[in-house]
mmCIF file of C-alpha atoms in Angstrom:
data_model
loop_
_atom_site.group_PDB
_atom_site.id
_atom_site.type_symbol
_atom_site.label_atom_id
_atom_site.label_comp_id
_atom_site.label_asym_id
_atom_site.label_seq_id
_atom_site.Cartn_x
_atom_site.Cartn_y
_atom_site.Cartn_z
ATOM 1 C CA UNK U 26 76.333 -50.957 -59.601
ATOM 2 C CA UNK U 27 76.764 -54.027 -57.472
ATOM 3 C CA UNK U 28 75.758 -55.157 -54.000
ATOM 4 C CA UNK U 29 78.648 -55.869 -51.644
ATOM 5 C CA UNK U 30 78.118 -58.675 -49.253
ATOM 6 C CA UNK U 31 80.529 -59.341 -46.209
ATOM 7 C CA UNK U 32 80.200 -62.152 -43.694
ATOM 8 C CA UNK U 33 82.115 -63.636 -40.976
ATOM 9 C CA UNK U 34 81.453 -66.502 -38.663
ATOM 10 C CA UNK U 35 82.331 -67.675 -35.278
ATOM 11 C CA UNK U 36 81.699 -70.527 -32.917
ATOM 12 C CA UNK U 37 80.674 -69.891 -29.292
ATOM 13 C CA UNK U 38 80.322 -72.393 -26.433
ATOM 14 C CA UNK U 39 79.503 -71.297 -22.941
ATOM 15 C CA UNK U 40 81.021 -67.747 -22.859
ATOM 16 C CA UNK U 41 84.008 -68.653 -24.992
ATOM 17 C CA UNK U 42 84.223 -67.690 -28.544
ATOM 18 C CA UNK U 43 86.209 -69.927 -30.850
ATOM 19 C CA UNK U 44 87.911 -68.431 -33.792
ATOM 20 C CA UNK U 45 90.287 -70.093 -36.047
ATOM 21 C CA UNK U 46 92.838 -72.155 -34.213
ATOM 22 C CA UNK U 47 96.499 -71.188 -34.295
ATOM 23 C CA UNK U 48 97.738 -74.641 -34.406
ATOM 24 C CA UNK U 49 96.780 -78.365 -34.253
ATOM 25 C CA UNK U 50 96.965 -78.447 -30.380
ATOM 26 C CA UNK U 51 94.432 -75.537 -30.127
ATOM 27 C CA UNK U 52 92.346 -77.144 -32.659
ATOM 28 C CA UNK U 53 92.167 -80.421 -30.687
ATOM 29 C CA UNK U 54 91.322 -78.529 -27.683
ATOM 30 C CA UNK U 55 88.494 -76.767 -29.470
ATOM 31 C CA UNK U 56 87.024 -80.064 -30.760
ATOM 32 C CA UNK U 57 87.501 -81.712 -27.329
ATOM 33 C CA UNK U 58 85.582 -78.702 -25.838
ATOM 34 C CA UNK U 59 82.656 -79.088 -28.395
ATOM 35 C CA UNK U 60 82.539 -82.892 -27.827
ATOM 36 C CA UNK U 61 79.317 -84.215 -26.824
ATOM 37 C CA UNK U 62 77.831 -80.631 -26.427
ATOM 38 C CA UNK U 63 75.728 -78.037 -28.047
ATOM 39 C CA UNK U 64 77.268 -74.855 -29.273
ATOM 40 C CA UNK U 65 76.121 -71.953 -31.331
ATOM 41 C CA UNK U 66 77.383 -70.798 -34.733
ATOM 42 C CA UNK U 67 76.983 -67.025 -35.314
ATOM 43 C CA UNK U 68 77.507 -65.362 -38.829
ATOM 44 C CA UNK U 69 77.349 -61.712 -39.115
ATOM 45 C CA UNK U 70 76.313 -60.368 -42.629
ATOM 46 C CA UNK U 71 76.377 -56.885 -43.975
ATOM 47 C CA UNK U 72 75.050 -55.992 -47.408
ATOM 48 C CA UNK U 73 75.803 -52.521 -48.995
ATOM 49 C CA UNK U 74 73.369 -51.752 -51.854
ATOM 50 C CA UNK U 75 74.265 -49.551 -54.861
ATOM 51 C CA UNK U 76 71.794 -46.884 -53.577
ATOM 52 C CA UNK U 77 74.011 -46.644 -50.430
ATOM 53 C CA UNK U 78 71.643 -48.585 -48.197
ATOM 54 C CA UNK U 79 73.288 -50.780 -45.595
ATOM 55 C CA UNK U 80 71.628 -53.978 -44.050
ATOM 56 C CA UNK U 81 73.529 -55.786 -41.400
ATOM 57 C CA UNK U 82 72.101 -58.850 -39.614
ATOM 58 C CA UNK U 83 73.263 -62.001 -37.666
ATOM 59 C CA UNK U 84 72.096 -65.552 -37.915
ATOM 60 C CA UNK U 85 72.529 -68.139 -35.114
ATOM 61 C CA UNK U 86 72.463 -71.880 -35.407
ATOM 62 C CA UNK U 87 72.813 -74.526 -32.874
ATOM 63 C CA UNK U 88 75.079 -77.465 -33.579
ATOM 64 C CA UNK U 89 75.483 -80.615 -31.319
ATOM 65 C CA UNK U 90 78.371 -82.858 -31.696
ATOM 66 C CA UNK U 91 78.700 -86.457 -30.758
ATOM 67 C CA UNK U 92 81.145 -87.488 -27.986
ATOM 68 C CA UNK U 93 84.605 -87.181 -29.696
ATOM 69 C CA UNK U 94 87.756 -89.148 -28.587
ATOM 70 C CA UNK U 95 91.181 -88.816 -29.671
ATOM 71 C CA UNK U 96 90.597 -91.393 -32.475
ATOM 72 C CA UNK U 97 87.635 -89.582 -33.919
ATOM 73 C CA UNK U 98 89.555 -86.107 -33.898
ATOM 74 C CA UNK U 99 92.552 -87.724 -35.455
ATOM 75 C CA UNK U 100 90.246 -89.280 -38.236
ATOM 76 C CA UNK U 101 88.841 -85.965 -38.900
ATOM 77 C CA UNK U 102 92.136 -84.135 -38.921
ATOM 78 C CA UNK U 103 93.331 -86.831 -41.411
ATOM 79 C CA UNK U 104 90.873 -85.428 -43.898
ATOM 80 C CA UNK U 105 90.307 -81.894 -43.062
ATOM 81 C CA UNK U 106 92.681 -78.839 -42.269
ATOM 82 C CA UNK U 107 91.089 -77.374 -39.145
ATOM 83 C CA UNK U 108 93.376 -74.339 -38.939
ATOM 84 C CA UNK U 109 91.264 -72.327 -41.385
ATOM 85 C CA UNK U 110 87.913 -72.770 -39.788
ATOM 86 C CA UNK U 111 86.205 -71.143 -36.743
ATOM 87 C CA UNK U 112 85.900 -73.668 -34.072
ATOM 88 C CA UNK U 113 88.339 -76.072 -35.985
ATOM 89 C CA UNK U 114 85.712 -77.561 -38.149
ATOM 90 C CA UNK U 115 83.893 -77.148 -41.456
ATOM 91 C CA UNK U 116 80.449 -78.991 -41.299
ATOM 92 C CA UNK U 117 80.617 -79.376 -45.121
ATOM 93 C CA UNK U 118 83.847 -81.143 -44.923
ATOM 94 C CA UNK U 119 83.398 -84.622 -43.465
ATOM 95 C CA UNK U 120 81.080 -83.079 -40.707
ATOM 96 C CA UNK U 121 79.535 -86.703 -40.469
ATOM 97 C CA UNK U 122 82.838 -87.681 -38.768
ATOM 98 C CA UNK U 123 81.782 -85.293 -35.901
ATOM 99 C CA UNK U 124 78.355 -86.766 -35.448
ATOM 100 C CA UNK U 125 76.864 -83.265 -35.838
ATOM 101 C CA UNK U 126 73.299 -82.551 -35.544
ATOM 102 C CA UNK U 127 71.988 -78.879 -36.567
ATOM 103 C CA UNK U 128 69.069 -77.073 -35.382
ATOM 104 C CA UNK U 129 68.657 -74.216 -37.791
ATOM 105 C CA UNK U 130 70.458 -73.136 -41.003
ATOM 106 C CA UNK U 131 73.070 -75.623 -42.419
ATOM 107 C CA UNK U 132 74.259 -72.781 -44.736
ATOM 108 C CA UNK U 133 74.825 -70.597 -41.774
ATOM 109 C CA UNK U 134 77.204 -73.174 -40.201
ATOM 110 C CA UNK U 135 78.933 -73.283 -43.576
ATOM 111 C CA UNK U 136 79.579 -69.472 -43.291
ATOM 112 C CA UNK U 137 76.721 -67.809 -45.165
ATOM 113 C CA UNK U 138 72.990 -67.978 -44.296
ATOM 114 C CA UNK U 139 72.013 -68.110 -47.949
ATOM 115 C CA UNK U 140 68.231 -68.082 -47.531
ATOM 116 C CA UNK U 141 68.212 -65.024 -45.226
ATOM 117 C CA UNK U 142 70.770 -63.159 -47.644
ATOM 118 C CA UNK U 143 68.644 -63.929 -50.755
ATOM 119 C CA UNK U 144 65.549 -62.618 -48.969
ATOM 120 C CA UNK U 145 67.414 -59.370 -48.296
ATOM 121 C CA UNK U 146 68.394 -59.183 -52.034
ATOM 122 C CA UNK U 147 64.674 -59.809 -53.344
#
């Protein structure tokens, strides 16, 4: 008698999808690609209700990073493990070090568009 919620998030820039990096070299390449540019964070969400109804949707948010040099990327890596995050970053974990500005849902960039999920549950 519970509602099941599943979600996954990816980062996209140009026509490239950035999942979780395999190693620190790939993580550095990802942050370098995002440096000084705007990218899209997309979270897909699916809710399965106790009565069998299924409601799936996606949420897009634009994120722009400041220009990042090796020193900024090193400082970020010193505080955050980038290997378990799409695009090699977690906005909630020292995102200020990336100089990020967000156009849209902050919660979506964290991995779950809470406002939209709550509206579906209402």
